[in-house]
Amino acid sequence: MNIVFEYLYRDAGNYKNWESVVFSNPRAHDIDTVRASVRQAMSNAEFFDAPAARLPDLHFPVFCAELDVPLHEFFDVSDTDQAPDDLFGRSIDQLLVEIGNFGR
């Protein structure tokens, strides 16, 4: 099974942009292990820098630096039979490395 990684950007007005990216799972990790690993890789368990992790940036066209936050929010992961669609052809393990490198 492959892994769907779901995340969003939430601005100061609580407007949201959602995205999901499918990653390969060549080591056949179970979904609970992947979910725990994602949270552990993020410095505060739910926020991360999507562009630094080479994921699509979901910021709205108008950004208010005084109110809006620069980080994206992790929502969840799930198993899928869908084909991987990550633009860089990464596995879920490779994504975790990139998310874990943010802010360290």
XYZ file of N, CA, C and O in Angstrom:
416
model
N 0.826 -1.189 0.000
C 0.000 0.000 0.000
C 0.873 1.256 0.000
O 1.902 1.296 0.655
N 0.416 2.263 -0.685
C 1.056 3.566 -0.658
C 0.432 4.396 0.455
O -0.534 3.979 1.086
N 1.002 5.574 0.682
C 0.568 6.429 1.782
C 0.113 7.786 1.236
O 0.845 8.439 0.495
N -1.091 8.208 1.635
C -1.577 9.557 1.329
C -1.225 10.453 2.507
O -1.600 10.165 3.646
N -0.503 11.527 2.226
C -0.127 12.532 3.222
C -1.035 13.739 2.992
O -0.996 14.356 1.926
N -1.875 14.071 3.981
C -2.807 15.191 3.859
C -2.354 16.341 4.752
O -2.017 16.129 5.915
N -2.394 17.531 4.193
C -2.010 18.711 4.957
C -2.799 19.915 4.471
O -3.527 19.841 3.473
N -2.674 21.020 5.201
C -3.416 22.220 4.847
C -2.656 23.461 5.255
O -1.713 23.403 6.045
N -3.099 24.571 4.687
C -2.654 25.878 5.154
C -3.879 26.581 5.694
O -4.922 26.616 5.053
N -3.749 27.147 6.889
C -4.838 27.866 7.555
C -4.357 29.291 7.820
O -3.370 29.502 8.528
N -5.065 30.268 7.241
C -4.644 31.654 7.463
C -5.270 32.215 8.740
O -6.015 31.516 9.435
N -4.982 33.477 9.035
C -5.450 34.096 10.279
C -6.970 34.184 10.357
O -7.538 34.219 11.440
N -7.649 34.187 9.214
C -9.104 34.211 9.192
C -9.723 32.823 9.222
O -10.923 32.675 9.067
N -8.893 31.793 9.404
C -9.291 30.386 9.449
C -9.771 29.855 8.093
O -10.458 28.843 8.021
N -9.394 30.538 7.002
C -9.635 30.008 5.664
C -8.570 28.954 5.399
O -7.416 29.107 5.823
N -8.962 27.891 4.704
C -8.052 26.752 4.534
C -7.881 26.366 3.072
O -8.826 26.416 2.298
N -6.666 25.971 2.730
C -6.344 25.308 1.468
C -5.857 23.917 1.822
O -4.986 23.768 2.697
N -6.401 22.902 1.172
C -6.062 21.506 1.457
C -5.285 20.889 0.303
O -5.500 21.241 -0.853
N -4.431 19.918 0.629
C -3.693 19.172 -0.393
C -3.420 17.769 0.129
O -3.342 17.545 1.349
N -3.275 16.848 -0.786
C -2.820 15.497 -0.434
C -1.831 15.048 -1.483
O -1.958 15.398 -2.664
N -0.824 14.315 -1.036
C 0.213 13.791 -1.922
C 0.388 12.320 -1.581
O 0.439 11.953 -0.407
N 0.482 11.490 -2.612
C 0.643 10.050 -2.421
C 2.122 9.694 -2.554
O 2.771 10.049 -3.546
N 2.630 8.984 -1.550
C 4.025 8.543 -1.520
C 4.089 7.023 -1.557
O 3.211 6.348 -1.015
N 5.122 6.510 -2.162
C 5.333 5.063 -2.134
C 5.694 4.640 -0.716
O 6.145 5.450 0.101
N 5.505 3.378 -0.434
C 5.771 2.821 0.897
C 6.503 1.488 0.715
O 5.987 0.433 1.054
N 7.728 1.535 0.160
C 8.433 0.292 -0.185
C 8.773 -0.599 1.011
O 8.946 -1.802 0.848
N 8.822 -0.013 2.206
C 9.131 -0.821 3.396
C 7.869 -1.324 4.089
O 7.948 -1.944 5.141
N 6.700 -1.050 3.486
C 5.402 -1.546 3.966
C 5.143 -1.198 5.437
O 4.671 -2.019 6.210
N 5.418 0.060 5.800
C 5.119 0.522 7.155
C 3.613 0.493 7.384
O 2.838 0.828 6.485
N 3.181 0.127 8.583
C 1.756 0.217 8.888
C 1.419 1.680 9.154
O 2.275 2.485 9.516
N 0.155 2.046 8.975
C -0.248 3.443 9.008
C -0.041 4.094 10.376
O 0.313 5.268 10.465
N -0.205 3.345 11.451
C 0.014 3.924 12.784
C 1.475 4.289 12.997
O 1.785 5.318 13.605
N 2.372 3.476 12.483
C 3.808 3.766 12.569
C 4.144 5.008 11.755
O 4.896 5.878 12.211
N 3.577 5.113 10.553
C 3.823 6.289 9.716
C 3.299 7.545 10.401
O 3.987 8.562 10.474
N 2.089 7.490 10.928
C 1.491 8.654 11.601
C 2.377 9.105 12.773
O 2.661 10.294 12.932
N 2.815 8.169 13.588
C 3.672 8.505 14.732
C 5.006 9.073 14.251
O 5.530 10.026 14.851
N 5.544 8.523 13.183
C 6.817 9.006 12.646
C 6.698 10.417 12.094
O 7.606 11.234 12.254
N 5.577 10.718 11.437
C 5.353 12.070 10.918
C 5.324 13.054 12.079
O 6.007 14.078 12.073
N 4.556 12.747 13.101
C 4.455 13.658 14.254
C 5.798 13.834 14.954
O 6.141 14.924 15.399
N 6.558 12.759 15.034
C 7.874 12.835 15.678
C 8.846 13.669 14.837
O 9.680 14.388 15.386
N 8.740 13.593 13.529
C 9.643 14.335 12.651
C 9.401 15.836 12.710
O 10.307 16.622 12.461
N 8.179 16.231 13.038
C 7.846 17.653 13.127
C 8.202 18.171 14.511
O 7.897 17.544 15.514
N 8.812 19.333 14.549
C 9.308 19.850 15.822
C 8.195 20.075 16.845
O 8.417 19.966 18.027
N 6.985 20.383 16.401
C 5.897 20.611 17.353
C 4.712 19.694 17.071
O 3.601 19.993 17.464
N 4.928 18.596 16.370
C 3.973 17.510 16.131
C 2.853 17.810 15.145
O 2.058 16.937 14.876
N 2.758 19.041 14.613
C 1.726 19.241 13.601
C 2.040 20.303 12.563
O 1.405 20.336 11.512
N 3.007 21.172 12.781
C 3.308 22.231 11.826
C 4.652 21.989 11.158
O 5.598 21.517 11.791
N 4.733 22.358 9.869
C 5.962 22.150 9.119
C 6.027 23.133 7.959
O 5.031 23.754 7.587
N 7.197 23.268 7.392
C 7.441 24.151 6.253
C 7.282 23.334 4.978
O 8.183 22.574 4.609
N 6.142 23.458 4.306
C 5.875 22.654 3.110
C 6.904 22.883 1.998
O 7.422 21.907 1.446
N 7.232 24.134 1.628
C 8.240 24.308 0.575
C 9.598 23.699 0.931
O 10.277 23.144 0.073
N 10.000 23.776 2.210
C 11.269 23.173 2.621
C 11.228 21.652 2.490
O 12.253 21.020 2.248
N 10.031 21.071 2.627
C 9.853 19.627 2.464
C 9.525 19.265 1.012
O 9.179 18.124 0.720
N 9.627 20.241 0.122
C 9.345 20.074 -1.306
C 7.918 19.578 -1.563
O 7.661 18.743 -2.413
N 6.984 20.145 -0.799
C 5.555 19.910 -1.003
C 4.930 21.203 -1.511
O 5.434 22.293 -1.218
N 3.828 21.108 -2.265
C 3.201 22.326 -2.775
C 2.858 23.319 -1.666
O 2.324 22.951 -0.621
N 3.198 24.578 -1.921
C 2.908 25.666 -0.996
C 1.442 26.044 -1.149
O 0.983 26.336 -2.248
N 0.704 26.059 -0.052
C -0.729 26.301 -0.094
C -1.131 27.691 0.386
O -2.317 27.959 0.593
N -0.157 28.589 0.566
C -0.495 29.946 1.004
C -1.438 30.603 0.006
O -1.370 30.351 -1.190
N -2.297 31.465 0.528
C -3.189 32.248 -0.323
C -2.376 33.344 -1.007
O -1.305 33.720 -0.527
N -2.868 33.880 -2.122
C -2.114 34.920 -2.842
C -1.799 36.150 -1.998
O -0.758 36.757 -2.160
N -2.722 36.514 -1.092
C -2.479 37.665 -0.222
C -2.052 37.136 1.149
O -2.785 36.386 1.790
N -0.846 37.508 1.576
C -0.276 37.036 2.834
C -0.036 38.244 3.725
O 0.649 39.188 3.334
N -0.593 38.213 4.922
C -0.387 39.287 5.902
C 0.630 38.793 6.928
O 0.297 37.979 7.795
N 1.859 39.270 6.834
C 2.941 38.793 7.705
C 2.659 39.023 9.183
O 3.180 38.304 10.036
N 1.838 40.007 9.507
C 1.531 40.295 10.908
C 0.528 39.312 11.499
O 0.493 39.115 12.712
N -0.293 38.690 10.653
C -1.355 37.812 11.144
C -1.194 36.355 10.722
O -1.459 35.451 11.502
N -0.806 36.136 9.485
C -0.733 34.773 8.957
C 0.573 34.097 9.358
O 1.609 34.751 9.485
N 0.501 32.813 9.562
C 1.700 32.047 9.913
C 2.324 31.470 8.641
O 1.619 31.178 7.681
N 3.629 31.282 8.620
C 4.264 30.753 7.412
C 4.161 29.228 7.281
O 4.397 28.686 6.213
N 3.822 28.541 8.363
C 3.859 27.075 8.358
C 2.544 26.448 7.904
O 1.480 27.046 8.012
N 2.660 25.225 7.424
C 1.513 24.410 7.045
C 1.214 23.437 8.182
O 2.056 23.195 9.037
N 0.029 22.862 8.154
C -0.439 21.998 9.236
C -0.637 20.568 8.719
O -1.327 20.351 7.724
N -0.045 19.613 9.400
C -0.265 18.202 9.088
C -1.680 17.834 9.499
O -2.131 18.184 10.591
N -2.403 17.094 8.630
C -3.744 16.639 8.973
C -3.737 15.152 9.307
O -4.061 14.756 10.411
N -3.342 14.303 8.345
C -3.339 12.862 8.606
C -2.647 12.125 7.469
O -2.339 12.710 6.431
N -2.438 10.842 7.685
C -1.959 9.926 6.652
C -2.915 8.747 6.599
O -3.575 8.427 7.588
N -2.987 8.119 5.431
C -3.824 6.928 5.295
C -3.255 6.043 4.197
O -2.487 6.493 3.343
N -3.636 4.772 4.239
C -3.246 3.818 3.203
C -4.055 4.076 1.942
O -5.209 4.517 2.020
N -3.468 3.780 0.794
C -4.185 3.929 -0.467
C -3.630 2.983 -1.520
O -2.453 2.600 -1.453
N -4.486 2.652 -2.473
C -4.051 1.901 -3.658
C -3.705 2.845 -4.804
O -3.273 2.398 -5.867
N -3.897 4.153 -4.600
C -3.570 5.133 -5.635
C -2.080 5.103 -5.925
O -1.263 4.846 -5.037
N -1.743 5.416 -7.152
C -0.335 5.479 -7.549
C 0.327 6.701 -6.904
O -0.329 7.737 -6.708
N 1.608 6.596 -6.567
C 2.318 7.756 -6.025
C 2.249 8.928 -7.002
O 2.339 8.738 -8.219
N 2.087 10.142 -6.458
C 2.043 11.327 -7.315
C 2.965 12.446 -6.821
O 2.861 13.578 -7.264
N 3.884 12.117 -5.910
C 4.862 13.102 -5.463
C 5.701 13.527 -6.667
O 6.178 12.682 -7.430
N 5.864 14.824 -6.843
C 6.595 15.348 -8.002
C 8.046 14.887 -8.059
O 8.664 14.910 -9.119
N 8.591 14.462 -6.920
C 9.995 14.062 -6.864
C 10.168 12.548 -6.750
O 11.285 12.062 -6.572
N 9.059 11.806 -6.790
C 9.125 10.342 -6.759
C 9.635 9.772 -5.449
O 10.203 8.687 -5.425
N 9.401 10.488 -4.342
C 9.942 10.051 -3.058
C 9.058 9.011 -2.386
O 7.855 8.934 -2.616
N 9.681 8.259 -1.496
C 8.946 7.344 -0.618
C 8.532 8.119 0.630
O 9.025 9.229 0.885
N 7.660 7.526 1.425
C 7.251 8.170 2.683
C 8.459 8.340 3.605
O 8.571 9.334 4.315
N 9.405 7.408 3.561
C 10.619 7.537 4.382
C 11.425 8.770 3.986
O 11.935 9.486 4.848
N 11.518 9.033 2.699
C 12.272 10.201 2.232
C 11.573 11.501 2.644
O 12.229 12.464 3.014
N 10.239 11.525 2.588
C 9.518 12.702 3.052
C 9.784 12.956 4.525
O 10.015 14.094 4.944
N 9.765 11.911 5.327
C 10.011 12.070 6.764
C 11.371 12.671 7.043
O 11.520 13.494 7.951
N 12.371 12.301 6.271
C 13.705 12.880 6.435
C 13.654 14.373 6.157
O 14.182 15.186 6.912
N 12.963 14.754 5.080
C 12.907 16.178 4.722
C 12.106 16.986 5.742
O 12.498 18.106 6.083
N 11.008 16.445 6.231
C 10.236 17.160 7.259
C 11.060 17.269 8.539
O 11.082 18.307 9.183
N 11.755 16.207 8.895
C 12.563 16.191 10.113
C 13.730 17.146 10.069
O 14.213 17.589 11.119
N 14.209 17.492 8.881
C 15.330 18.418 8.764
C 14.908 19.855 8.932
O 15.750 20.732 9.128
N 13.612 20.160 8.850
C 13.144 21.536 9.007
C 13.385 21.986 10.443
O 13.013 21.321 11.401
N 14.002 23.124 10.573
C 14.162 23.751 11.885
C 15.173 23.098 12.795
O 15.207 23.368 13.977
N 16.021 22.247 12.254
C 17.006 21.590 13.135
C 18.406 21.982 12.768
O 18.711 22.408 11.748
